[in-house]
Short mmCIF file of C-alpha atoms in Angstrom, two decimals:
data_model
loop_
_atom_site.label_atom_id
_atom_site.label_comp_id
_atom_site.label_asym_id
_atom_site.label_seq_id
_atom_site.Cartn_x
_atom_site.Cartn_y
_atom_site.Cartn_z
CA MET H 1 -19.58 -42.04 19.56
CA THR H 2 -16.05 -43.20 19.22
CA MET H 3 -17.05 -46.83 20.17
CA ASN H 4 -19.86 -46.73 17.58
CA THR H 5 -17.46 -45.53 14.93
CA SER H 6 -14.90 -48.14 15.83
CA PHE H 7 -17.63 -50.92 15.70
CA LYS H 8 -18.68 -49.77 12.30
CA ALA H 9 -15.05 -49.65 11.10
CA ALA H 10 -14.62 -53.17 12.31
CA LEU H 11 -17.74 -54.41 10.60
CA PHE H 12 -16.56 -52.66 7.32
CA GLY H 13 -13.20 -54.22 7.77
CA LEU H 14 -14.65 -57.75 8.17
CA ALA H 15 -16.89 -57.18 5.12
CA ALA H 16 -13.83 -56.00 3.09
CA LEU H 17 -11.83 -59.07 4.19
CA GLY H 18 -14.80 -61.18 3.05
CA LEU H 19 -14.82 -59.57 -0.28
CA THR H 20 -11.08 -59.82 -0.62
CA GLY H 21 -11.25 -63.50 0.24
CA THR H 22 -13.82 -64.10 -2.45
CA ALA H 23 -11.89 -62.27 -5.09
CA ALA H 24 -8.57 -63.97 -4.03
CA SER H 25 -10.10 -67.45 -4.39
CA ALA H 26 -8.13 -68.85 -7.36
CA ASP H 27 -9.20 -70.98 -10.21
CA GLN H 28 -6.20 -72.24 -12.11
CA LEU H 29 -8.15 -73.10 -15.27
CA ALA H 30 -9.46 -69.58 -15.32
CA ASP H 31 -5.94 -68.22 -14.89
CA VAL H 32 -4.56 -70.45 -17.65
CA LYS H 33 -7.24 -69.47 -20.09
CA ALA H 34 -6.83 -65.76 -19.16
CA ALA H 35 -3.03 -66.13 -19.86
CA GLY H 36 -3.75 -68.04 -23.05
CA LYS H 37 -1.03 -70.53 -22.20
CA ILE H 38 -0.06 -73.56 -20.01
CA VAL H 39 3.48 -73.29 -18.57
CA THR H 40 4.82 -76.92 -18.29
CA ALA H 41 7.72 -78.64 -16.73
CA THR H 42 9.25 -81.93 -18.02
CA ASP H 43 12.58 -83.72 -18.28
CA MET H 44 13.48 -83.93 -21.96
CA HIS H 45 15.80 -86.93 -21.52
CA TYR H 46 13.13 -89.67 -20.95
CA ALA H 47 12.58 -91.41 -24.24
CA PRO H 48 9.98 -92.04 -25.74
CA PHE H 49 7.95 -89.62 -23.67
CA ASP H 50 10.29 -86.60 -23.76
CA MET H 51 13.37 -86.22 -25.99
CA LEU H 52 15.55 -83.47 -27.44
CA THR H 53 16.39 -84.41 -31.17
CA ASN H 54 18.72 -82.05 -32.66
CA GLY H 55 17.61 -79.43 -30.20
CA THR H 56 13.97 -79.95 -30.87
CA TYR H 57 11.57 -81.15 -28.17
CA GLU H 58 9.45 -84.28 -29.22
CA GLY H 59 7.93 -87.36 -27.87
CA MET H 60 4.86 -89.01 -26.74
CA THR H 61 4.22 -86.55 -23.96
CA LYS H 62 4.44 -83.59 -26.40
CA ASP H 63 2.13 -85.18 -28.90
CA LEU H 64 -0.50 -85.88 -26.19
CA PHE H 65 -0.20 -82.42 -24.43
CA ASP H 66 -0.22 -80.55 -27.81
CA GLU H 67 -3.68 -82.17 -28.42
CA VAL H 68 -4.88 -81.50 -24.81
CA SER H 69 -3.85 -77.72 -25.21
CA LYS H 70 -5.81 -77.48 -28.41
CA GLU H 71 -8.81 -78.88 -26.62
CA LEU H 72 -8.47 -76.14 -23.83
CA GLY H 73 -7.83 -73.42 -26.39
CA VAL H 74 -4.38 -72.38 -25.06
CA GLU H 75 -0.75 -72.59 -26.13
CA PRO H 76 1.63 -75.08 -24.18
CA VAL H 77 4.94 -73.74 -22.96
CA TYR H 78 7.47 -76.47 -22.64
CA GLN H 79 10.34 -76.27 -20.26
CA ASP H 80 13.17 -78.70 -19.71
CA ILE H 81 13.57 -79.12 -15.92
CA PRO H 82 15.61 -81.80 -14.07
CA TRP H 83 13.20 -84.40 -12.63
CA THR H 84 14.25 -83.76 -9.11
CA ALA H 85 13.30 -80.09 -9.30
CA GLU H 86 9.93 -80.62 -10.98
CA LEU H 87 7.55 -81.37 -8.13
CA PRO H 88 9.20 -78.89 -5.73
CA GLY H 89 8.88 -76.25 -8.52
CA LEU H 90 5.23 -77.01 -8.94
CA GLU H 91 4.53 -76.51 -5.25
CA VAL H 92 6.02 -73.02 -5.47
CA LYS H 93 4.10 -72.21 -8.55
CA LYS H 94 6.99 -71.96 -10.99
CA PHE H 95 4.82 -73.68 -13.63
CA ASP H 96 1.23 -74.76 -14.02
CA ILE H 97 1.70 -78.54 -14.41
CA VAL H 98 4.31 -81.27 -14.53
CA ILE H 99 3.80 -83.26 -17.67
CA ALA H 100 6.89 -85.50 -17.19
CA PRO H 101 5.33 -88.87 -16.73
CA VAL H 102 4.86 -89.25 -12.98
CA THR H 103 3.89 -92.56 -11.45
CA ILE H 104 0.81 -92.49 -9.48
CA THR H 105 1.45 -93.74 -5.96
CA ALA H 106 -0.62 -93.66 -2.73
CA GLU H 107 1.96 -91.26 -1.18
CA ARG H 108 1.77 -88.84 -4.05
CA LEU H 109 -1.97 -88.93 -4.23
CA GLU H 110 -1.98 -87.58 -0.73
CA ARG H 111 0.17 -84.58 -1.80
CA TYR H 112 -0.74 -83.73 -5.43
CA THR H 113 -3.60 -83.75 -7.91
CA PHE H 114 -3.17 -86.29 -10.73
CA THR H 115 -4.75 -86.36 -14.12
CA LEU H 116 -6.04 -89.43 -15.74
CA PRO H 117 -3.20 -92.00 -16.60
CA ILE H 118 -1.42 -91.35 -19.82
CA ALA H 119 0.60 -94.62 -19.97
CA ASP H 120 1.51 -97.80 -18.26
CA ALA H 121 4.31 -97.37 -15.74
CA THR H 122 5.01 -100.89 -14.42
CA VAL H 123 8.59 -101.28 -13.32
CA SER H 124 10.66 -103.56 -15.55
CA LEU H 125 14.28 -104.48 -16.27
CA VAL H 126 16.57 -104.35 -19.15
CA LYS H 127 20.05 -105.89 -19.63
CA ALA H 128 22.89 -105.89 -22.13
CA ALA H 129 21.90 -107.83 -25.29
CA ALA H 130 25.02 -110.09 -24.89
CA ASN H 131 24.16 -111.03 -21.28
CA THR H 132 22.97 -114.55 -21.24
CA GLU H 133 23.36 -115.22 -17.52
CA MET H 134 20.47 -113.11 -16.33
CA ASN H 135 16.95 -113.72 -17.79
CA LYS H 136 14.27 -113.57 -15.08
CA PRO H 137 13.89 -110.51 -12.68
CA GLU H 138 15.08 -112.62 -9.67
CA ASP H 139 18.42 -112.91 -11.40
CA ILE H 140 19.38 -109.55 -10.32
CA LYS H 141 20.04 -110.82 -6.77
CA GLY H 142 23.54 -109.81 -5.81
CA LYS H 143 23.83 -107.61 -9.01
CA THR H 144 24.30 -103.94 -9.52
CA VAL H 145 21.14 -102.29 -11.05
CA GLY H 146 20.88 -98.65 -12.21
CA VAL H 147 17.66 -96.59 -11.82
CA GLN H 148 16.72 -92.87 -12.09
CA GLN H 149 16.82 -91.21 -8.73
CA GLY H 150 13.66 -89.95 -7.03
CA THR H 151 11.33 -92.20 -9.09
CA ALA H 152 8.63 -94.65 -8.09
CA GLN H 153 10.68 -97.30 -9.95
CA PHE H 154 13.67 -96.59 -7.57
CA LYS H 155 11.48 -97.44 -4.57
CA GLN H 156 10.15 -100.49 -6.12
CA LEU H 157 13.55 -101.71 -7.12
CA GLN H 158 14.81 -101.14 -3.55
CA ALA H 159 12.01 -103.23 -2.13
CA TYR H 160 12.31 -106.00 -4.66
CA GLY H 161 16.05 -106.09 -4.10
CA GLU H 162 15.54 -106.49 -0.34
CA SER H 163 12.91 -109.25 -0.99
CA LEU H 164 15.60 -111.09 -3.02
CA GLY H 165 18.22 -110.85 -0.30
CA GLY H 166 20.25 -107.93 -1.71
CA VAL H 167 20.71 -105.78 -4.81
CA THR H 168 23.16 -102.91 -5.18
CA VAL H 169 21.18 -100.02 -6.42
CA LYS H 170 22.94 -97.19 -8.31
CA GLU H 171 21.07 -93.88 -8.80
CA TYR H 172 21.31 -91.69 -11.84
CA GLY H 173 20.12 -88.23 -12.69
CA THR H 174 18.73 -89.38 -16.06
CA THR H 175 17.85 -92.66 -17.71
CA ASP H 176 20.28 -91.94 -20.51
CA GLU H 177 23.28 -92.02 -18.01
CA ALA H 178 22.03 -95.33 -16.65
CA TYR H 179 21.75 -96.83 -20.22
CA ALA H 180 25.26 -95.62 -21.02
CA ASP H 181 26.73 -97.38 -18.03
CA LEU H 182 24.76 -100.52 -18.83
CA ALA H 183 26.11 -100.50 -22.44
CA ALA H 184 29.61 -100.02 -21.12
CA GLY H 185 29.38 -102.92 -18.71
CA ARG H 186 29.33 -100.80 -15.43
CA LEU H 187 25.86 -102.12 -14.55
CA ASP H 188 24.23 -105.59 -14.72
CA ALA H 189 20.76 -104.14 -15.46
CA VAL H 190 18.63 -101.02 -15.42
CA ALA H 191 15.17 -100.63 -13.92
CA GLY H 192 12.52 -98.45 -15.38
CA SER H 193 8.98 -98.39 -16.75
CA LEU H 194 8.03 -100.86 -19.37
CA PRO H 195 7.29 -98.29 -22.13
CA ASN H 196 10.68 -96.60 -21.65
CA LEU H 197 12.63 -99.86 -21.79
CA THR H 198 10.48 -101.29 -24.70
CA TYR H 199 11.34 -98.12 -26.69
CA LEU H 200 15.06 -98.50 -25.71
CA VAL H 201 15.21 -102.12 -26.97
CA LYS H 202 13.18 -101.41 -30.12
CA ASN H 203 15.63 -98.79 -31.11
CA ARG H 204 18.86 -100.43 -29.95
CA PRO H 205 18.35 -104.19 -30.13
CA GLU H 206 22.07 -104.85 -30.82
CA THR H 207 22.86 -103.28 -27.35
CA PHE H 208 19.99 -104.03 -25.02
CA ALA H 209 17.43 -106.69 -24.29
CA LEU H 210 14.42 -107.03 -21.93
CA PHE H 211 14.33 -109.55 -19.17
CA GLU H 212 11.71 -112.30 -19.73
CA PRO H 213 9.45 -111.48 -18.16
CA ALA H 214 10.60 -107.86 -17.85
CA GLN H 215 8.07 -106.68 -15.28
CA PHE H 216 8.40 -107.42 -11.54
CA GLY H 217 6.42 -104.72 -9.95
CA GLU H 218 2.63 -104.20 -9.24
CA PRO H 219 0.72 -102.60 -12.20
CA SER H 220 1.14 -98.92 -12.11
CA TYR H 221 0.42 -95.84 -14.42
CA PHE H 222 1.93 -92.55 -15.49
CA ALA H 223 -0.05 -89.31 -15.25
CA TRP H 224 0.59 -85.63 -15.14
CA VAL H 225 0.62 -83.61 -11.94
CA LEU H 226 -1.20 -80.49 -10.65
CA ARG H 227 -1.01 -78.72 -7.34
CA PRO H 228 -3.40 -79.98 -4.71
CA GLY H 229 -6.60 -78.22 -3.57
CA GLU H 230 -9.83 -76.96 -4.95
CA ASP H 231 -8.00 -74.30 -7.07
CA SER H 232 -6.94 -77.12 -9.43
CA ALA H 233 -10.24 -78.99 -9.50
CA SER H 234 -11.63 -77.45 -12.71
CA PHE H 235 -8.20 -77.56 -14.28
CA GLN H 236 -7.91 -81.28 -13.61
CA LYS H 237 -11.41 -81.81 -15.03
CA ALA H 238 -10.76 -79.96 -18.19
CA ILE H 239 -7.57 -82.11 -18.90
CA ASN H 240 -9.34 -85.28 -18.01
CA ASP H 241 -12.26 -84.49 -20.26
CA ALA H 242 -9.77 -83.75 -23.06
CA VAL H 243 -7.91 -87.04 -22.49
CA LEU H 244 -11.31 -88.99 -22.55
CA LYS H 245 -12.38 -87.24 -25.75
CA MET H 246 -8.96 -88.11 -27.33
CA THR H 247 -9.31 -91.63 -26.23
CA ASP H 248 -12.72 -92.04 -27.62
CA ASP H 249 -11.89 -90.48 -30.97
CA GLY H 250 -8.62 -92.49 -31.53
CA ARG H 251 -6.00 -89.92 -30.92
CA VAL H 252 -4.57 -91.63 -27.83
CA LYS H 253 -4.30 -94.88 -29.57
CA ALA H 254 -2.60 -93.36 -32.62
CA ILE H 255 -0.05 -91.49 -30.44
CA GLN H 256 0.70 -94.69 -28.41
CA GLU H 257 1.23 -96.78 -31.36
CA LYS H 258 3.41 -94.07 -33.00
CA TRP H 259 5.74 -94.03 -30.00
CA LEU H 260 5.41 -97.52 -28.30
CA GLY H 261 4.42 -99.62 -31.29
CA THR H 262 1.42 -100.85 -29.31
CA TYR H 263 -1.70 -99.70 -27.64
CA THR H 264 -2.63 -100.15 -23.92
CA GLU H 265 -6.12 -99.33 -22.78
CA LEU H 266 -5.86 -97.08 -19.75
CA PRO H 267 -8.20 -96.40 -16.71
CA ARG H 268 -10.97 -93.81 -17.35
CA GLU H 269 -10.66 -92.77 -13.66
CA VAL H 270 -7.60 -91.68 -11.65
CA PRO H 271 -6.45 -94.69 -9.64
CA THR H 272 -6.69 -94.37 -5.89
CA LYS H 273 -3.36 -96.16 -5.11
#
């Protein structure tokens, strides 16, 4: 009698676990819609994507994500988080998505879920406008070049410097700090994504100039980042569907032209490397 009762209890326990497992299976899109908001993280010191102007958040990222949020029917919550804390914070669920432009790399694709590209991210170089000694990317050999720490551009700069025979790479917490040192003559150049550097030169042509050609890395793209796993699948699809809709109706083009002065057609699928 006792054994039979125990057996029934065990079966009931297994069934309960099964029900609990089903109930616990998460769907991030459903959670976001239930909350009525998307909690984001970005670094608001990465013009033209993310900026604080007189204490107000603005930029290309905000314009794009405002529209995506409208398509999803939720309100965006924007948080200013240092870049080096963003992906770790995403992993421990401090926020729903990282909207700071993150370069898609093979290594990151294994660890995170990426949305469709939102901009070109090909690594490039900028110098002081008065510098006539350096023009081509290979001219940075033996020079000191600044770059934001923890970025794909940092890794590409390191690899490129090694291929040239040596470049001193100086890391910065923000691109603004690197630009300040370049303007003050403490750096020979700064490496970053082409859109960021194009925006910098467009707004401060008396101080900065692009190398010719500016790009030296393999073509790459920026995207937004979600946590890995099936829980994020519907969330990723909803965001991608919104981006494609915005691409087809011209909103992406208008936002790019507003902030970058030009339009770059982007892949309609997430790159695999």
